[in-house]
PDB file of C-alpha atoms in Angstrom:
ATOM      1  CA  UNK A   1      82.356  -5.604  56.491  1.00 54.00           C
ATOM      2  CA  UNK A   2      83.387  -7.487  53.439  1.00 62.00           C
ATOM      3  CA  UNK A   3      80.720  -8.027  50.772  1.00 67.00           C
ATOM      4  CA  UNK A   4      82.074 -11.396  49.687  1.00 70.00           C
ATOM      5  CA  UNK A   5      82.582 -13.225  52.936  1.00 72.00           C
ATOM      6  CA  UNK A   6      79.965 -14.468  55.309  1.00 71.00           C
ATOM      7  CA  UNK A   7      80.432 -15.444  58.898  1.00 66.00           C
ATOM      8  CA  UNK A   8      81.015 -19.129  59.479  1.00 71.00           C
ATOM      9  CA  UNK A   9      77.938 -20.834  60.811  1.00 74.00           C
ATOM     10  CA  UNK A  10      78.171 -23.631  63.247  1.00 77.00           C
ATOM     11  CA  UNK A  11      75.493 -26.138  62.352  1.00 77.00           C
ATOM     12  CA  UNK A  12      75.012 -29.487  63.859  1.00 79.00           C
ATOM     13  CA  UNK A  13      72.930 -32.299  62.386  1.00 79.00           C
ATOM     14  CA  UNK A  14      70.661 -33.903  64.941  1.00 80.00           C
ATOM     15  CA  UNK A  15      68.916 -37.105  63.925  1.00 82.00           C
ATOM     16  CA  UNK A  16      65.412 -37.625  65.237  1.00 85.00           C
ATOM     17  CA  UNK A  17      65.001 -40.755  67.357  1.00 86.00           C
ATOM     18  CA  UNK A  18      63.139 -43.630  65.731  1.00 86.00           C
ATOM     19  CA  UNK A  19      59.592 -44.299  66.799  1.00 90.00           C
ATOM     20  CA  UNK A  20      58.352 -47.763  67.712  1.00 92.00           C
ATOM     21  CA  UNK A  21      56.596 -48.059  64.352  1.00 92.00           C
ATOM     22  CA  UNK A  22      59.785 -47.244  62.446  1.00 91.00           C
ATOM     23  CA  UNK A  23      61.754 -49.756  64.505  1.00 92.00           C
ATOM     24  CA  UNK A  24      59.118 -52.432  63.922  1.00 93.00           C
ATOM     25  CA  UNK A  25      59.118 -51.832  60.165  1.00 92.00           C
ATOM     26  CA  UNK A  26      62.907 -51.913  60.150  1.00 92.00           C
ATOM     27  CA  UNK A  27      62.966 -55.258  61.976  1.00 93.00           C
ATOM     28  CA  UNK A  28      60.321 -56.677  59.626  1.00 93.00           C
ATOM     29  CA  UNK A  29      62.315 -55.597  56.581  1.00 92.00           C
ATOM     30  CA  UNK A  30      65.475 -57.243  57.916  1.00 93.00           C
ATOM     31  CA  UNK A  31      63.612 -60.473  58.678  1.00 93.00           C
ATOM     32  CA  UNK A  32      61.895 -60.549  55.262  1.00 92.00           C
ATOM     33  CA  UNK A  33      64.992 -59.613  53.248  1.00 92.00           C
ATOM     34  CA  UNK A  34      66.031 -63.193  52.283  1.00 91.00           C
ATOM     35  CA  UNK A  35      62.503 -64.017  51.142  1.00 90.00           C
ATOM     36  CA  UNK A  36      62.108 -60.841  49.089  1.00 88.00           C
ATOM     37  CA  UNK A  37      65.517 -61.432  47.472  1.00 89.00           C
ATOM     38  CA  UNK A  38      64.465 -64.996  46.571  1.00 89.00           C
ATOM     39  CA  UNK A  39      61.182 -63.733  45.074  1.00 87.00           C
ATOM     40  CA  UNK A  40      63.027 -61.039  43.161  1.00 87.00           C
ATOM     41  CA  UNK A  41      65.461 -63.537  41.632  1.00 86.00           C
ATOM     42  CA  UNK A  42      62.592 -65.868  40.733  1.00 87.00           C
ATOM     43  CA  UNK A  43      60.545 -63.064  39.204  1.00 87.00           C
ATOM     44  CA  UNK A  44      63.424 -61.664  37.168  1.00 86.00           C
ATOM     45  CA  UNK A  45      64.291 -65.126  35.839  1.00 83.00           C
ATOM     46  CA  UNK A  46      60.680 -65.805  34.884  1.00 84.00           C
ATOM     47  CA  UNK A  47      60.294 -62.445  33.168  1.00 82.00           C
ATOM     48  CA  UNK A  48      63.524 -62.948  31.218  1.00 81.00           C
ATOM     49  CA  UNK A  49      62.341 -66.345  30.006  1.00 80.00           C
ATOM     50  CA  UNK A  50      58.925 -65.024  28.975  1.00 80.00           C
ATOM     51  CA  UNK A  51      60.479 -62.056  27.198  1.00 77.00           C
ATOM     52  CA  UNK A  52      62.905 -64.306  25.325  1.00 77.00           C
ATOM     53  CA  UNK A  53      60.093 -66.651  24.306  1.00 76.00           C
ATOM     54  CA  UNK A  54      58.017 -63.699  23.103  1.00 72.00           C
ATOM     55  CA  UNK A  55      60.865 -62.327  21.010  1.00 69.00           C
ATOM     56  CA  UNK A  56      61.571 -65.690  19.450  1.00 71.00           C
ATOM     57  CA  UNK A  57      57.939 -66.529  18.715  1.00 69.00           C
ATOM     58  CA  UNK A  58      56.574 -66.779  15.193  1.00 70.00           C
ATOM     59  CA  UNK A  59      54.182 -63.871  15.734  1.00 68.00           C
ATOM     60  CA  UNK A  60      56.949 -61.348  16.339  1.00 73.00           C
ATOM     61  CA  UNK A  61      59.219 -62.761  13.673  1.00 75.00           C
ATOM     62  CA  UNK A  62      56.385 -62.602  11.107  1.00 80.00           C
ATOM     63  CA  UNK A  63      55.589 -59.045  12.172  1.00 77.00           C
ATOM     64  CA  UNK A  64      59.247 -58.069  11.870  1.00 78.00           C
ATOM     65  CA  UNK A  65      59.459 -59.611   8.395  1.00 83.00           C
ATOM     66  CA  UNK A  66      56.240 -57.816   7.389  1.00 82.00           C
ATOM     67  CA  UNK A  67      57.678 -54.460   8.486  1.00 82.00           C
ATOM     68  CA  UNK A  68      60.947 -55.191   6.678  1.00 86.00           C
ATOM     69  CA  UNK A  69      59.145 -56.002   3.404  1.00 89.00           C
ATOM     70  CA  UNK A  70      55.764 -54.238   3.569  1.00 88.00           C
ATOM     71  CA  UNK A  71      53.253 -54.338   0.724  1.00 88.00           C
ATOM     72  CA  UNK A  72      53.188 -51.391  -1.651  1.00 89.00           C
ATOM     73  CA  UNK A  73      51.628 -48.300  -0.103  1.00 88.00           C
ATOM     74  CA  UNK A  74      51.594 -49.621   3.455  1.00 89.00           C
ATOM     75  CA  UNK A  75      53.529 -46.800   5.098  1.00 90.00           C
ATOM     76  CA  UNK A  76      51.582 -43.978   3.391  1.00 91.00           C
ATOM     77  CA  UNK A  77      48.336 -45.639   4.506  1.00 92.00           C
ATOM     78  CA  UNK A  78      49.705 -46.002   8.017  1.00 91.00           C
ATOM     79  CA  UNK A  79      50.681 -42.330   7.961  1.00 93.00           C
ATOM     80  CA  UNK A  80      47.192 -41.219   6.917  1.00 93.00           C
ATOM     81  CA  UNK A  81      45.553 -43.346   9.617  1.00 93.00           C
ATOM     82  CA  UNK A  82      47.967 -42.055  12.267  1.00 93.00           C
ATOM     83  CA  UNK A  83      47.477 -38.461  11.132  1.00 94.00           C
ATOM     84  CA  UNK A  84      43.716 -38.958  11.451  1.00 94.00           C
ATOM     85  CA  UNK A  85      44.279 -39.989  15.064  1.00 93.00           C
ATOM     86  CA  UNK A  86      46.371 -36.885  15.726  1.00 94.00           C
ATOM     87  CA  UNK A  87      43.679 -34.679  14.140  1.00 94.00           C
ATOM     88  CA  UNK A  88      41.146 -36.426  16.380  1.00 92.00           C
ATOM     89  CA  UNK A  89      43.249 -35.564  19.435  1.00 91.00           C
ATOM     90  CA  UNK A  90      43.444 -31.961  18.262  1.00 91.00           C
ATOM     91  CA  UNK A  91      39.674 -31.741  17.742  1.00 91.00           C
ATOM     92  CA  UNK A  92      38.838 -33.458  21.034  1.00 89.00           C
ATOM     93  CA  UNK A  93      39.121 -30.508  23.350  1.00 86.00           C
ATOM     94  CA  UNK A  94      37.035 -30.647  26.457  1.00 83.00           C
ATOM     95  CA  UNK A  95      35.728 -33.886  27.869  1.00 86.00           C
ATOM     96  CA  UNK A  96      37.683 -37.090  28.357  1.00 88.00           C
ATOM     97  CA  UNK A  97      35.096 -39.016  26.345  1.00 91.00           C
ATOM     98  CA  UNK A  98      35.858 -36.874  23.291  1.00 90.00           C
ATOM     99  CA  UNK A  99      39.563 -37.565  23.720  1.00 90.00           C
ATOM    100  CA  UNK A 100      38.824 -41.257  23.310  1.00 92.00           C
ATOM    101  CA  UNK A 101      36.008 -41.208  20.762  1.00 92.00           C
ATOM    102  CA  UNK A 102      37.353 -38.668  18.244  1.00 93.00           C
ATOM    103  CA  UNK A 103      40.806 -40.186  17.604  1.00 94.00           C
ATOM    104  CA  UNK A 104      39.486 -43.742  17.536  1.00 93.00           C
ATOM    105  CA  UNK A 105      36.589 -42.746  15.290  1.00 93.00           C
ATOM    106  CA  UNK A 106      38.744 -40.824  12.829  1.00 94.00           C
ATOM    107  CA  UNK A 107      41.342 -43.588  12.732  1.00 93.00           C
ATOM    108  CA  UNK A 108      38.537 -46.093  12.119  1.00 91.00           C
ATOM    109  CA  UNK A 109      37.210 -44.001   9.248  1.00 93.00           C
ATOM    110  CA  UNK A 110      40.705 -43.675   7.783  1.00 92.00           C
ATOM    111  CA  UNK A 111      41.353 -47.401   8.089  1.00 91.00           C
ATOM    112  CA  UNK A 112      37.982 -48.242   6.569  1.00 92.00           C
ATOM    113  CA  UNK A 113      38.841 -46.143   3.503  1.00 91.00           C
ATOM    114  CA  UNK A 114      41.944 -48.220   2.840  1.00 90.00           C
ATOM    115  CA  UNK A 115      40.679 -51.597   4.064  1.00 90.00           C
ATOM    116  CA  UNK A 116      36.925 -51.699   3.278  1.00 91.00           C
ATOM    117  CA  UNK A 117      36.513 -55.503   3.338  1.00 93.00           C
ATOM    118  CA  UNK A 118      38.083 -55.811   6.773  1.00 90.00           C
ATOM    119  CA  UNK A 119      36.024 -52.848   7.996  1.00 89.00           C
ATOM    120  CA  UNK A 120      32.795 -54.534   6.883  1.00 91.00           C
ATOM    121  CA  UNK A 121      33.774 -57.770   8.630  1.00 92.00           C
ATOM    122  CA  UNK A 122      34.620 -55.894  11.849  1.00 90.00           C
ATOM    123  CA  UNK A 123      31.394 -53.884  11.629  1.00 89.00           C
ATOM    124  CA  UNK A 124      29.332 -57.068  11.295  1.00 93.00           C
ATOM    125  CA  UNK A 125      30.942 -58.652  14.347  1.00 93.00           C
ATOM    126  CA  UNK A 126      30.767 -55.438  16.371  1.00 91.00           C
ATOM    127  CA  UNK A 127      27.124 -54.919  15.362  1.00 91.00           C
ATOM    128  CA  UNK A 128      26.097 -58.400  16.444  1.00 92.00           C
ATOM    129  CA  UNK A 129      27.990 -58.000  19.749  1.00 93.00           C
ATOM    130  CA  UNK A 130      26.365 -54.612  20.353  1.00 92.00           C
ATOM    131  CA  UNK A 131      22.945 -56.103  19.635  1.00 93.00           C
ATOM    132  CA  UNK A 132      23.592 -58.962  22.082  1.00 93.00           C
ATOM    133  CA  UNK A 133      24.740 -56.565  24.810  1.00 93.00           C
ATOM    134  CA  UNK A 134      21.745 -54.274  24.313  1.00 94.00           C
ATOM    135  CA  UNK A 135      19.398 -57.257  24.418  1.00 94.00           C
ATOM    136  CA  UNK A 136      20.990 -58.495  27.663  1.00 93.00           C
ATOM    137  CA  UNK A 137      20.693 -55.015  29.140  1.00 93.00           C
ATOM    138  CA  UNK A 138      17.051 -54.787  28.103  1.00 92.00           C
ATOM    139  CA  UNK A 139      16.294 -58.163  29.691  1.00 93.00           C
ATOM    140  CA  UNK A 140      18.079 -57.143  32.907  1.00 92.00           C
ATOM    141  CA  UNK A 141      16.242 -53.836  33.166  1.00 92.00           C
ATOM    142  CA  UNK A 142      12.937 -55.539  32.365  1.00 90.00           C
ATOM    143  CA  UNK A 143      13.476 -58.149  35.086  1.00 89.00           C
ATOM    144  CA  UNK A 144      14.384 -55.469  37.624  1.00 88.00           C
ATOM    145  CA  UNK A 145      11.314 -53.445  36.589  1.00 85.00           C
ATOM    146  CA  UNK A 146       8.996 -56.431  37.025  1.00 85.00           C
ATOM    147  CA  UNK A 147      10.415 -57.251  40.485  1.00 76.00           C
ATOM    148  CA  UNK A 148       9.606 -53.780  41.776  1.00 68.00           C
TER     149      UNK A 148
END
């Protein structure tokens, strides 16, 4: 017996017959093909137009100009805030809640060090919203408690 040759195998591919469900799905796909092609062309055209409008809008052009000519110290600040988020991800081992709270919290603290006026304005709005939500929750729980 040779070590490098193997006997020729005679294999034959046998295709399984289609079931009634497979045939029905196949017929449905062939019938619906013109309509799906029309929808696909319409969707692609719409998405292209929206994407082009978004790229040409003032918001993106202003953002692009801002990143081309940033104020002094912008990128180092951005680096510190991003690094705080990465440290938060590193510290957030365990629960999924920690993986959300730690990076966001540390990035918020880092951003508030560099932008204190904006942080105070955001904290005021967030505090009033949190108070409104807690008040609505209290009223809901109180009404449910009184009904029972």
